Coordinates of C-alpha atoms in Angstrom, one line a residue:
Q1 CA 0.0 0.0 0.0
L2 CA 3.0 2.3 0.1
P3 CA 4.5 2.2 -3.4
G4 CA 8.0 3.6 -4.1
K5 CA 11.2 3.9 -2.1
K6 CA 10.9 4.1 1.6
D7 CA 12.7 3.6 5.0
L8 CA 11.3 1.0 7.3
F9 CA 11.5 1.3 11.1
I10 CA 10.8 -1.8 13.1
E11 CA 10.2 -2.1 16.9
A12 CA 12.9 -4.3 18.4
D13 CA 10.6 -6.9 19.9
L14 CA 8.8 -7.4 16.7
M15 CA 12.0 -8.6 15.1
S16 CA 12.0 -12.1 16.5
P17 CA 8.4 -12.9 15.7
L18 CA 8.9 -11.4 12.2
D19 CA 11.9 -13.6 11.8
R20 CA 9.7 -16.7 12.2
I21 CA 7.3 -15.8 9.4
A22 CA 9.2 -13.5 6.9
N23 CA 12.8 -13.3 5.9
I24 CA 14.6 -10.0 5.5
S25 CA 14.4 -10.0 1.7
I26 CA 10.6 -10.0 1.9
L27 CA 10.7 -7.1 4.3
K28 CA 13.1 -5.2 2.1
H29 CA 10.7 -5.0 -0.8
E30 CA 11.3 -1.4 -2.1
V31 CA 12.8 -0.6 1.2
D32 CA 15.9 1.6 1.1
K33 CA 17.1 1.5 4.7
L34 CA 16.0 -0.6 7.7
Y35 CA 16.1 1.0 11.2
K36 CA 15.4 -0.3 14.6
V37 CA 12.9 1.9 16.4
E38 CA 14.9 3.9 19.0
S39 CA 17.9 4.5 16.8
R40 CA 17.8 8.0 15.2
P41 CA 17.8 7.9 11.4
A42 CA 20.8 9.5 9.7
L43 CA 20.0 12.1 7.0
S44 CA 17.6 10.1 4.9
T45 CA 16.9 10.8 1.2
S46 CA 13.7 8.8 1.4
D47 CA 10.3 10.5 0.8
Q48 CA 8.4 7.9 2.8
F49 CA 8.9 6.6 6.3
C50 CA 7.0 3.4 7.4
F51 CA 6.9 2.4 11.1
L52 CA 6.0 -1.2 12.1
V53 CA 5.4 -0.9 15.9
R54 CA 3.6 -2.1 19.0
P55 CA 0.9 0.3 20.2
R56 CA 3.1 2.0 22.9
I57 CA 3.0 5.6 24.0
K58 CA 6.8 5.8 24.2
T59 CA 7.0 4.8 20.5
M60 CA 4.4 7.4 19.5
R61 CA 6.5 10.1 21.0
Y62 CA 9.6 8.8 19.2
I63 CA 7.6 9.0 15.8
A64 CA 6.3 12.4 16.7
D65 CA 9.8 13.7 17.3
I66 CA 10.9 12.5 13.9
V67 CA 7.9 14.1 12.1
N68 CA 8.3 17.4 14.0
A69 CA 12.0 17.5 13.3
D70 CA 11.2 17.1 9.6
K71 CA 8.7 19.9 9.8
M72 CA 11.2 22.2 11.5
S73 CA 13.7 21.7 8.7
G74 CA 11.0 22.1 6.0
R75 CA 11.3 18.5 4.8
S76 CA 8.1 16.9 3.5
R77 CA 7.6 13.2 3.6
K78 CA 4.8 10.6 3.9
Y79 CA 4.5 8.8 7.2
K80 CA 2.7 5.5 7.7
I81 CA 2.4 3.8 11.1
I82 CA 1.4 0.1 11.1
F83 CA 0.3 -1.1 14.6
S84 CA 0.7 -4.7 15.5
P85 CA -1.5 -6.4 16.7
Q86 CA -3.9 -3.5 16.9
K87 CA -4.2 0.3 17.3
F88 CA -5.1 1.8 20.6
Y89 CA -7.0 5.0 21.1
A90 CA -4.3 6.2 23.5
C91 CA -1.8 6.2 20.7
E92 CA -3.9 8.4 18.5
M93 CA -4.4 10.8 21.4
V94 CA -0.6 11.1 21.9
L95 CA -0.1 11.8 18.1
E96 CA -2.8 14.4 18.4
E97 CA -1.2 16.0 21.4
E98 CA 2.1 16.2 19.7
G99 CA 0.5 17.9 16.7
V100 CA 1.3 15.2 14.1
F101 CA -1.9 13.2 13.8
G102 CA -2.8 14.9 10.5
D103 CA 0.6 14.1 9.1
V104 CA 0.5 10.4 9.5
T105 CA -1.7 7.6 8.2
C106 CA -2.4 4.6 10.5
D107 CA -3.0 1.0 9.8
E108 CA -3.3 -2.3 11.7
W109 CA -1.5 -5.6 11.1
S110 CA -3.6 -8.2 13.0
F111 CA -0.7 -10.4 13.9
Y112 CA -2.3 -12.1 17.0
L113 CA -0.9 -15.6 16.9
L114 CA 2.5 -17.0 16.3
P115 CA 2.8 -20.8 16.3
L116 CA 6.0 -21.6 18.1
D117 CA 5.6 -25.3 17.7
E118 CA 3.0 -27.9 16.8
D119 CA 1.2 -27.4 20.1
I120 CA 2.3 -24.0 21.3
I121 CA 0.8 -20.7 20.0
S122 CA 2.1 -17.5 21.5
M123 CA 0.7 -13.9 21.2
E124 CA 4.2 -12.7 21.9
L125 CA 2.9 -10.0 24.3
P126 CA 5.4 -10.2 27.3
E127 CA 4.1 -6.8 28.5
F128 CA 0.6 -8.3 29.1
F129 CA 1.7 -9.6 32.5
R130 CA 2.8 -6.2 33.9
D131 CA 0.1 -4.1 32.1
Y132 CA -2.8 -6.2 33.4
F133 CA -1.7 -7.6 36.7
L134 CA 0.3 -4.7 38.0
E135 CA -1.0 -1.6 36.2
G136 CA -4.6 -2.9 35.9
D137 CA -4.6 -1.9 32.3
H138 CA -7.3 -3.8 30.4
R139 CA -6.5 -2.9 26.8
W140 CA -4.9 -6.3 25.9
I141 CA -8.1 -8.1 26.8
N142 CA -9.5 -7.1 23.4
S143 CA -6.4 -8.7 21.7
V144 CA -7.0 -12.0 23.6
A145 CA -10.7 -12.0 22.6
R146 CA -9.7 -11.3 19.0
A147 CA -7.2 -14.1 19.1
L148 CA -9.9 -16.5 20.4
Q149 CA -12.2 -15.3 17.6
L150 CA -9.5 -16.1 15.0
L151 CA -9.1 -19.6 16.4
N152 CA -12.8 -20.1 16.5
S153 CA -13.2 -19.1 12.8
L154 CA -10.4 -21.6 11.9
Y155 CA -11.4 -24.6 14.0
G156 CA -15.1 -24.2 14.5
P157 CA -17.0 -23.5 17.8
F158 CA -15.3 -24.6 21.1
G159 CA -17.4 -27.4 22.7
K160 CA -17.0 -26.5 26.3
A161 CA -15.3 -23.5 28.0
Y162 CA -13.9 -23.4 31.5
G163 CA -11.9 -20.7 33.2
I164 CA -10.7 -19.1 36.4
G165 CA -9.6 -15.5 37.1
R166 CA -11.0 -12.0 36.4
C167 CA -9.0 -11.6 33.2
A168 CA -10.1 -15.0 31.9
K169 CA -13.7 -14.1 32.6
M170 CA -13.5 -10.7 30.9
S171 CA -11.6 -12.2 27.9
Y172 CA -14.2 -14.9 27.5
E173 CA -17.2 -12.5 27.7
L174 CA -15.7 -10.1 25.3
W175 CA -15.0 -12.9 22.9
R176 CA -18.6 -14.1 23.1
D177 CA -19.7 -10.5 22.3
L178 CA -17.4 -10.4 19.3
E179 CA -18.8 -13.7 18.1
E180 CA -22.4 -12.4 18.4
E181 CA -21.5 -9.2 16.4
S182 CA -19.8 -11.1 13.6
E183 CA -22.5 -13.8 13.5
G184 CA -19.7 -16.3 14.0
D185 CA -17.5 -17.2 11.0
G186 CA -16.7 -20.6 12.6
Q187 CA -20.3 -21.6 13.2
G188 CA -20.7 -23.7 10.1
R189 CA -17.5 -25.6 10.7
K190 CA -17.2 -28.9 12.4
P191 CA -15.9 -28.2 15.9
E192 CA -12.3 -29.4 16.2
I193 CA -11.5 -28.1 19.7
G194 CA -13.7 -29.8 22.3
N195 CA -12.6 -27.9 25.4
I196 CA -11.0 -24.6 26.2
F197 CA -9.6 -23.6 29.6
L198 CA -8.6 -20.0 30.3
M199 CA -6.4 -19.3 33.3
D200 CA -5.0 -16.1 34.8
R201 CA -1.3 -16.2 35.8
D202 CA -2.2 -14.8 39.3
T203 CA -4.2 -18.0 40.0
D204 CA -0.8 -19.7 40.4
Y205 CA 2.3 -17.7 40.9
V206 CA 4.1 -20.4 42.8
T207 CA 4.7 -22.6 39.7
A208 CA 6.1 -19.8 37.7
L209 CA 8.5 -18.9 40.6
C210 CA 10.0 -22.4 41.0
S211 CA 13.4 -23.3 39.4
Q212 CA 12.7 -25.4 36.3
V213 CA 14.3 -28.8 36.0
V214 CA 12.8 -30.2 32.8
Y215 CA 15.3 -29.8 29.9
E216 CA 13.3 -27.2 27.9
G217 CA 12.7 -25.2 31.0
L218 CA 16.4 -25.3 32.0
V219 CA 17.4 -24.2 28.5
D220 CA 15.0 -21.3 28.8
D221 CA 16.2 -20.3 32.3
T222 CA 19.9 -20.6 31.3
F223 CA 20.0 -19.3 27.7
R224 CA 16.6 -17.6 27.2
I225 CA 14.5 -19.1 24.4
K226 CA 13.2 -16.2 22.3
C227 CA 10.3 -16.9 19.9
G228 CA 11.1 -20.6 19.9
S229 CA 14.8 -20.2 19.1
V230 CA 17.9 -19.9 21.3
D231 CA 21.4 -18.5 20.8
F232 CA 24.0 -21.0 21.9
G233 CA 27.3 -19.2 22.6
P234 CA 30.9 -20.4 22.2
D235 CA 30.7 -22.4 25.4
V236 CA 28.1 -24.6 23.9
T237 CA 29.3 -24.8 20.3
S238 CA 32.9 -25.3 21.3
S239 CA 33.9 -22.9 18.5
D240 CA 34.3 -19.1 18.6
K241 CA 30.9 -18.6 17.0
S242 CA 27.4 -18.4 18.4
I243 CA 24.7 -20.4 16.7
K244 CA 20.9 -19.7 16.6
V245 CA 19.0 -22.9 16.9
L246 CA 15.3 -23.4 16.4
L247 CA 13.9 -25.6 19.2
N248 CA 10.8 -27.4 18.1
A249 CA 9.4 -30.8 17.3
Q250 CA 11.3 -30.9 14.0
D251 CA 14.6 -31.1 16.0
K252 CA 14.8 -34.9 16.3
V253 CA 17.1 -34.9 19.3
F254 CA 15.4 -32.0 21.2
S255 CA 11.8 -33.4 20.7
Q256 CA 12.8 -36.5 22.6
I257 CA 14.4 -34.8 25.6
R258 CA 12.5 -31.5 25.9
N259 CA 10.0 -32.8 28.5
E260 CA 12.5 -35.0 30.4
H261 CA 13.8 -34.3 33.8
F262 CA 17.3 -33.0 33.5
S263 CA 18.8 -36.0 35.4
S264 CA 17.7 -38.4 32.6
V265 CA 18.9 -36.2 29.7
F266 CA 22.6 -37.1 29.8
G267 CA 21.9 -40.8 29.8
F268 CA 19.6 -40.4 26.8
L269 CA 22.1 -38.3 24.8
S270 CA 25.0 -40.8 25.4
Q271 CA 22.8 -43.7 24.3
K272 CA 21.8 -41.7 21.2
S273 CA 25.4 -41.0 20.3
R274 CA 26.2 -44.7 20.6
N275 CA 23.3 -45.5 18.2
L276 CA 24.5 -42.9 15.8
Q277 CA 28.0 -44.3 15.9
A278 CA 26.6 -47.7 15.2
Q279 CA 24.8 -46.4 12.1
Y280 CA 27.9 -44.7 10.8
D281 CA 29.9 -47.9 11.4
R282 CA 27.5 -49.9 9.2
R283 CA 29.1 -48.5 6.1
R284 CA 32.3 -50.5 6.7
S285 CA 30.6 -53.7 5.6
M286 CA 28.7 -52.3 2.6
D287 CA 29.1 -53.0 -1.0
I288 CA 29.1 -50.3 -3.7
K289 CA 25.4 -50.3 -4.3
Q290 CA 24.5 -50.2 -0.6
M291 CA 27.1 -47.4 -0.1
K292 CA 25.5 -45.4 -2.9
N293 CA 22.1 -45.7 -1.2
F294 CA 23.6 -44.9 2.2
V295 CA 25.2 -41.6 0.9
S296 CA 22.1 -40.5 -1.1
Q297 CA 19.5 -41.4 1.6
E298 CA 20.8 -41.6 5.1
L299 CA 24.1 -39.7 5.4
K300 CA 22.6 -36.2 5.3
G301 CA 20.1 -37.1 8.1
L302 CA 22.8 -38.6 10.2
K303 CA 25.0 -35.6 9.9
Q304 CA 22.2 -33.3 10.9
E305 CA 21.4 -35.5 13.9
H306 CA 25.1 -35.6 14.8
R307 CA 25.3 -31.7 14.7
L308 CA 22.1 -31.4 16.9
L309 CA 23.4 -34.1 19.3
S310 CA 26.7 -32.3 19.9
L311 CA 24.8 -29.0 20.4
H312 CA 22.5 -30.4 23.1
I313 CA 25.4 -32.2 24.8
G314 CA 27.3 -28.8 24.8
A315 CA 24.1 -27.1 26.2
C316 CA 23.9 -29.8 29.0
E317 CA 27.5 -29.3 30.0
S318 CA 27.1 -25.5 30.0
I319 CA 24.0 -25.8 32.2
M320 CA 25.8 -28.2 34.6
K321 CA 28.7 -25.8 34.9
K322 CA 26.5 -22.8 35.6
K323 CA 24.2 -24.6 38.0
T324 CA 27.2 -26.1 40.0
K325 CA 28.5 -22.6 40.4
Q326 CA 25.2 -21.4 41.7
D327 CA 24.7 -24.0 44.4
F328 CA 21.7 -25.2 42.4
Q329 CA 21.1 -28.3 44.7
E330 CA 21.0 -26.1 47.8
M331 CA 18.6 -23.8 46.1
I332 CA 16.3 -26.6 45.0
K333 CA 16.4 -28.0 48.6
A334 CA 15.3 -24.6 50.0
E335 CA 12.5 -24.3 47.4
H336 CA 11.2 -27.8 48.2
S337 CA 11.2 -26.9 51.9
L338 CA 9.2 -23.8 51.2
L339 CA 6.7 -25.7 49.1
E340 CA 6.3 -28.4 51.8
G341 CA 6.3 -25.9 54.6
F342 CA 9.2 -27.4 56.5
D343 CA 12.3 -25.7 57.9
I344 CA 11.0 -22.3 57.1
R345 CA 13.6 -20.6 59.4
E346 CA 16.4 -22.5 57.6
S347 CA 15.1 -21.5 54.2
T348 CA 14.9 -17.8 55.4
S349 CA 18.5 -18.0 56.5
F350 CA 19.4 -19.4 53.1
I351 CA 17.7 -16.5 51.4
E352 CA 19.5 -14.0 53.6
E353 CA 22.8 -15.5 52.8
H354 CA 21.9 -15.5 49.1
I355 CA 21.2 -11.7 49.4
D356 CA 24.3 -11.0 51.4
R357 CA 26.6 -12.8 49.0
Q358 CA 25.0 -10.8 46.1
V359 CA 24.5 -13.9 44.1
S360 CA 21.9 -12.4 41.8
P361 CA 19.3 -9.7 42.4
I362 CA 16.7 -11.6 40.3
E363 CA 17.2 -14.9 42.1
S364 CA 17.1 -13.3 45.5
L365 CA 13.8 -11.6 44.7
R366 CA 12.4 -14.8 43.3
L367 CA 13.2 -16.7 46.5
M368 CA 11.7 -14.0 48.7
C369 CA 8.5 -14.0 46.6
L370 CA 8.3 -17.8 46.9
L371 CA 8.7 -17.6 50.7
S372 CA 6.0 -14.9 50.9
I373 CA 3.5 -16.7 48.7
T374 CA 3.9 -20.1 50.3
E375 CA 3.7 -18.5 53.8
N376 CA 0.8 -16.2 52.9
G377 CA 2.9 -13.1 53.5
L378 CA 6.0 -12.6 55.6
I379 CA 5.8 -11.7 59.3
P380 CA 6.6 -8.0 59.6
K381 CA 9.9 -8.6 61.3
D382 CA 11.1 -10.9 58.5
Y383 CA 9.8 -8.6 55.8
R384 CA 11.6 -5.6 57.2
S385 CA 14.8 -7.5 57.7
L386 CA 14.9 -9.1 54.2
K387 CA 13.9 -5.8 52.5
T388 CA 16.7 -3.9 54.3
Q389 CA 19.3 -6.5 53.4
Y390 CA 18.1 -6.6 49.8
L391 CA 18.3 -2.8 49.4
Q392 CA 21.7 -2.6 51.0
S393 CA 23.0 -5.5 48.8
Y394 CA 21.5 -4.5 45.4
G395 CA 20.8 -0.8 45.7
P396 CA 18.0 1.6 47.0
E397 CA 16.5 1.9 43.5
H398 CA 14.7 -1.4 44.2
L399 CA 12.4 0.4 46.7
L400 CA 10.1 0.7 43.7
T401 CA 10.5 -3.0 43.0
F402 CA 9.2 -3.8 46.5
H403 CA 6.3 -1.5 46.0
N404 CA 5.4 -3.3 42.7
L405 CA 5.8 -6.7 44.2
K406 CA 3.5 -5.8 47.1
R407 CA 0.9 -4.3 44.8
I408 CA 0.8 -7.4 42.6
G409 CA 0.7 -9.7 45.7
L410 CA 4.0 -11.5 45.1
L411 CA 5.9 -10.2 48.2
T412 CA 3.6 -9.1 51.0
E413 CA 3.7 -8.4 54.7
Q414 CA 1.2 -9.9 57.1
S415 CA -0.8 -7.4 59.0
A416 CA -0.6 -7.8 62.7
G417 CA -3.3 -10.0 64.0
E418 CA -3.4 -12.6 61.2
T419 CA -0.3 -14.1 62.6
L420 CA -1.7 -15.4 65.9
T421 CA -4.5 -17.7 66.7
A422 CA -7.2 -16.4 69.1
V423 CA -5.7 -18.3 72.0
E424 CA -2.2 -17.0 71.4
S425 CA -3.5 -13.4 71.1
K426 CA -5.1 -13.8 74.6
V427 CA -1.9 -15.3 76.0
S428 CA 0.3 -12.6 74.6
K429 CA -2.1 -9.9 76.0
L430 CA -1.9 -11.4 79.5
V431 CA 1.8 -12.1 79.5
T432 CA 3.9 -9.2 78.4
D433 CA 7.1 -10.7 79.7
R434 CA 10.0 -11.2 77.2
A435 CA 10.0 -15.0 77.4
A436 CA 6.4 -15.1 76.3
G437 CA 7.4 -12.9 73.3
K438 CA 9.8 -15.6 72.3
I439 CA 7.2 -18.3 72.6
T440 CA 4.8 -16.3 70.4
D441 CA 7.5 -15.9 67.8
A442 CA 8.0 -19.7 67.8
F443 CA 4.2 -20.2 67.4
N444 CA 4.0 -17.7 64.5
S445 CA 4.9 -20.0 61.7
L446 CA 2.5 -22.7 63.0
A447 CA -0.4 -20.4 63.5
R448 CA -0.4 -18.8 60.0
K449 CA -3.1 -20.1 57.7
S450 CA -1.7 -19.8 54.3
N451 CA -3.9 -20.1 51.2
F452 CA -1.2 -21.9 49.3
R453 CA -0.9 -24.4 52.1
A454 CA -4.7 -24.9 52.3
I455 CA -5.0 -25.3 48.5
S456 CA -2.0 -27.6 48.4
K457 CA -3.6 -29.8 51.0
K458 CA -7.0 -29.8 49.3
L459 CA -5.6 -30.7 45.9
G460 CA -2.7 -32.9 47.1
L461 CA 0.0 -30.9 45.4
I462 CA 2.8 -32.4 47.5
P463 CA 3.0 -36.1 46.6
R464 CA 3.5 -38.4 49.5
V465 CA 6.3 -40.7 48.3
D466 CA 7.5 -43.9 49.8
G467 CA 11.1 -44.4 48.9
E468 CA 12.7 -42.6 46.0
Y469 CA 10.7 -40.8 43.3
D470 CA 11.6 -42.4 39.9
L471 CA 12.2 -39.5 37.6
K472 CA 13.0 -41.7 34.6
M473 CA 9.5 -43.3 34.8
P474 CA 7.4 -40.5 36.2
R475 CA 4.0 -41.4 37.6
D476 CA 2.4 -38.0 37.9
M477 CA 3.0 -34.3 36.9
A478 CA 5.2 -33.7 39.9
Y479 CA 8.1 -35.0 38.0
V480 CA 8.6 -31.6 36.4
F481 CA 9.7 -30.4 39.9
S482 CA 11.7 -33.5 40.8
G483 CA 8.6 -35.2 42.4
A484 CA 8.3 -32.5 45.1
Y485 CA 5.3 -30.6 43.8
V486 CA 2.5 -30.9 41.2
P487 CA 2.0 -27.5 39.4
L488 CA -1.1 -25.9 40.8
S489 CA -2.3 -24.6 37.4
C490 CA -2.0 -28.0 35.8
K491 CA -3.8 -29.7 38.8
I492 CA -6.7 -27.3 38.5
I493 CA -7.0 -28.0 34.8
E494 CA -6.9 -31.8 35.4
Q495 CA -9.5 -31.6 38.2
V496 CA -12.0 -29.4 36.3
L497 CA -11.7 -31.5 33.1
E498 CA -12.1 -34.7 35.1
R499 CA -15.3 -33.4 36.8
R500 CA -16.5 -31.5 33.7
G501 CA -16.9 -28.4 35.8
W502 CA -16.2 -26.9 39.2
L503 CA -18.5 -29.2 41.1
G504 CA -16.8 -30.4 44.3
L505 CA -14.0 -27.8 44.0
E506 CA -16.0 -25.0 45.7
E507 CA -13.5 -24.8 48.6
V508 CA -10.5 -24.5 46.2
V509 CA -12.3 -21.8 44.2
R510 CA -13.0 -19.8 47.4
L511 CA -9.3 -20.0 48.3
L512 CA -8.4 -18.9 44.8
N513 CA -10.7 -15.8 45.0
G514 CA -13.4 -17.2 42.6
N515 CA -14.2 -15.8 39.2
E516 CA -14.5 -19.4 37.9
F517 CA -16.9 -20.3 35.0
S518 CA -17.9 -23.3 33.0
V519 CA -20.1 -23.0 29.9
S520 CA -21.2 -25.9 27.8
G521 CA -21.5 -25.7 24.1
S522 CA -20.1 -22.2 23.8
A523 CA -22.2 -21.8 20.7
S524 CA -24.9 -21.3 23.4
A525 CA -25.2 -18.2 25.5
G526 CA -22.6 -16.4 27.5
L527 CA -21.4 -17.0 31.1
G528 CA -24.9 -17.2 32.5
A529 CA -25.4 -20.5 30.8
G530 CA -22.8 -22.3 32.8
G531 CA -22.2 -20.7 36.1
P532 CA -20.1 -22.5 38.8
G533 CA -20.1 -26.2 38.4
A534 CA -22.6 -26.2 35.6
G535 CA -22.3 -29.6 34.1
G536 CA -24.0 -29.1 30.7
S537 CA -25.2 -32.2 29.0
D538 CA -23.5 -35.1 30.6
S539 CA -23.9 -37.4 27.7
T540 CA -20.5 -36.2 26.7
L541 CA -17.6 -38.5 27.7
P542 CA -15.7 -37.9 30.9
L543 CA -12.9 -36.1 29.2
L544 CA -9.9 -37.6 31.0
D545 CA -10.9 -41.2 30.6
S546 CA -9.0 -43.1 27.9
T547 CA -11.5 -46.0 27.7
V548 CA -13.6 -44.5 24.9
E549 CA -13.0 -46.1 21.5
D550 CA -11.5 -44.0 18.7
N551 CA -14.6 -42.5 17.3
P552 CA -14.1 -39.5 15.1
A553 CA -17.0 -37.7 16.8
W554 CA -15.0 -37.9 20.1
E555 CA -11.9 -36.7 18.4
S556 CA -12.6 -33.0 19.1
Q557 CA -13.4 -33.9 22.7
R558 CA -9.8 -35.1 23.1
I559 CA -8.4 -31.6 22.2
V560 CA -8.0 -29.1 25.0
L561 CA -6.9 -25.6 24.3
A562 CA -5.2 -24.3 27.5
V563 CA -5.1 -20.5 27.5
F564 CA -2.6 -18.8 29.9
L565 CA -3.2 -15.1 30.4
G566 CA 0.0 -13.5 31.7
G567 CA 2.4 -16.2 30.5
C568 CA 3.0 -19.9 30.7
T569 CA 6.2 -21.8 31.7
F570 CA 7.8 -24.7 29.9
S571 CA 7.4 -26.8 33.1
E572 CA 3.6 -26.4 32.9
I573 CA 3.7 -27.3 29.2
A574 CA 5.7 -30.4 30.0
A575 CA 3.4 -31.4 32.9
L576 CA 0.2 -31.0 30.7
R577 CA 1.9 -32.9 27.8
F578 CA 2.5 -35.7 30.3
L579 CA -1.1 -35.6 31.5
G580 CA -2.4 -35.7 27.9
K581 CA -0.3 -38.7 27.2
E582 CA -1.5 -40.5 30.3
R583 CA -5.2 -39.7 29.7
G584 CA -5.4 -39.9 26.0
C585 CA -6.1 -36.3 25.2
K586 CA -4.0 -33.6 23.5
F587 CA -3.3 -30.1 24.9
I588 CA -2.7 -27.1 22.7
F589 CA -1.2 -24.1 24.5
L590 CA -2.2 -20.5 23.8
T591 CA -0.2 -18.1 25.9
T592 CA 0.3 -14.3 25.9
A593 CA 4.0 -15.1 26.1
I594 CA 6.4 -17.8 27.4
T595 CA 7.4 -16.8 30.9
N596 CA 9.7 -18.0 33.7
S597 CA 10.6 -16.7 37.1
A598 CA 13.3 -14.3 35.8
R599 CA 11.0 -12.7 33.2
M600 CA 8.4 -12.2 35.9
M601 CA 10.8 -10.5 38.3
E602 CA 12.2 -8.3 35.5
A603 CA 8.7 -7.2 34.7
M604 CA 8.5 -5.9 38.3
I605 CA 11.9 -4.2 38.2
E606 CA 11.7 -2.4 34.9
A607 CA 10.7 1.2 35.1
K608 CA 7.8 1.5 32.7
A609 CA 8.2 4.3 30.2

């Protein structure tokens, strides 16, 4: 739509998603120069500027500065702004305030969904988490609803919808409204997705805060997987170059180890390299014809597999080195104690030592948040002491970080009164002597009623294991955390799908602050149709029951679209893949972005422009 020579400005975080769908030569069609938004253009001879951007106020100011600078110097050009995934009114307002609204034309590129793998679709909106859960900004809900509408038009109406969380409820309701307005493009189609489950990230922060120990999660924690690909540095490639590797099901080696607990990965890789060697060695006993076949058909595949194998072995070694340096075992032990509610004092001392040694500001924050959430808030004395030590170790600018963490509920202080039982309060009123003070302190950790503890007990999140938990042959989803904890988010999804609704989970829902819904045949009315625990027609098969024959009519019932609003971790993906395999159904993941503990903490630290 913009013929002729032009300069193209692309927002930095649209680069990776674009990379997955279009190579640079497609983008450079009639483009003279390519700039990253943020870098000031040199003197440009182009008569047209095109901006491909996220709808952010900061970016609008950047564009307005360029337009105004041109005006000042008397230079006339055409300016086009393309917003992805959609344009927001606030952006137009800023352009108007800056006096350039009349000089630019605006357009939208509805790039809502990026398939990262055959079962993972990402909206690539990492800012969703901070914008919604911290700032209370609802603008992205429209994008989620439109993404659901797109899926609905491609795969027909969703059979049954479940969800928990305010954001999930709003997104679902808005999507229903959009469907009604558009008279549903997908209505004529055969439904291919039987169940959809929407979940807010704040339903389960604990899982996102834990250290990941499945291979894909560890690679993400160590090297950062961006848009499905990862940069392996010289320490992995054993050369002086870095290599960008696409990690998905097409990678024959990766697809077999991605969901495995890290302790099983080395064994698998060494077995794989022995098999590979055996295949290479076969050529010694071949005649000419066989050799010709081998070279034309197998050799290329073997070489590719060999290259991938050495990369993943390099990655494992690099992870091992880094984790040994960080006292990873100690850290995992402290985390497991927090999850189980044992040795809280010891874990608190571990966190203090971690802060004092200045191991890593992100890791220290993560451990403090995990302590706070599992304990339902820190006792004021601990909160003040940890906060002071943290600010002294990592700098006073983190005062704002503590404010953010408190606001979002990740790191909170218990108010006086909730720490003591009624009897203890009476005792401490009667006895003001110092010894009694000490006794009360000792009782504190026993007396606190933590929601996480209560939910954990209700849903059996901490497996009771006799003997050693076998990580090579996992028996439940807890394997993704070394058998110590079943991810809460995944357990909720399992329970609701098993019961076909929230019936019998009322207590859990109350502890999770409600906002649950269950709607059968989402072609029917909105939320009112389902309400809590609504079963819908129960002639449908109990979803997580693998006894039903392979009947094509049931096929769609086997598909569950799990929608995570605020990010989803690779550990949760691995756990639900395991559940799907066990119960004969298939999970497809739709997430606003892939997240992990470090990304969550960084979202709280970053000063928002």
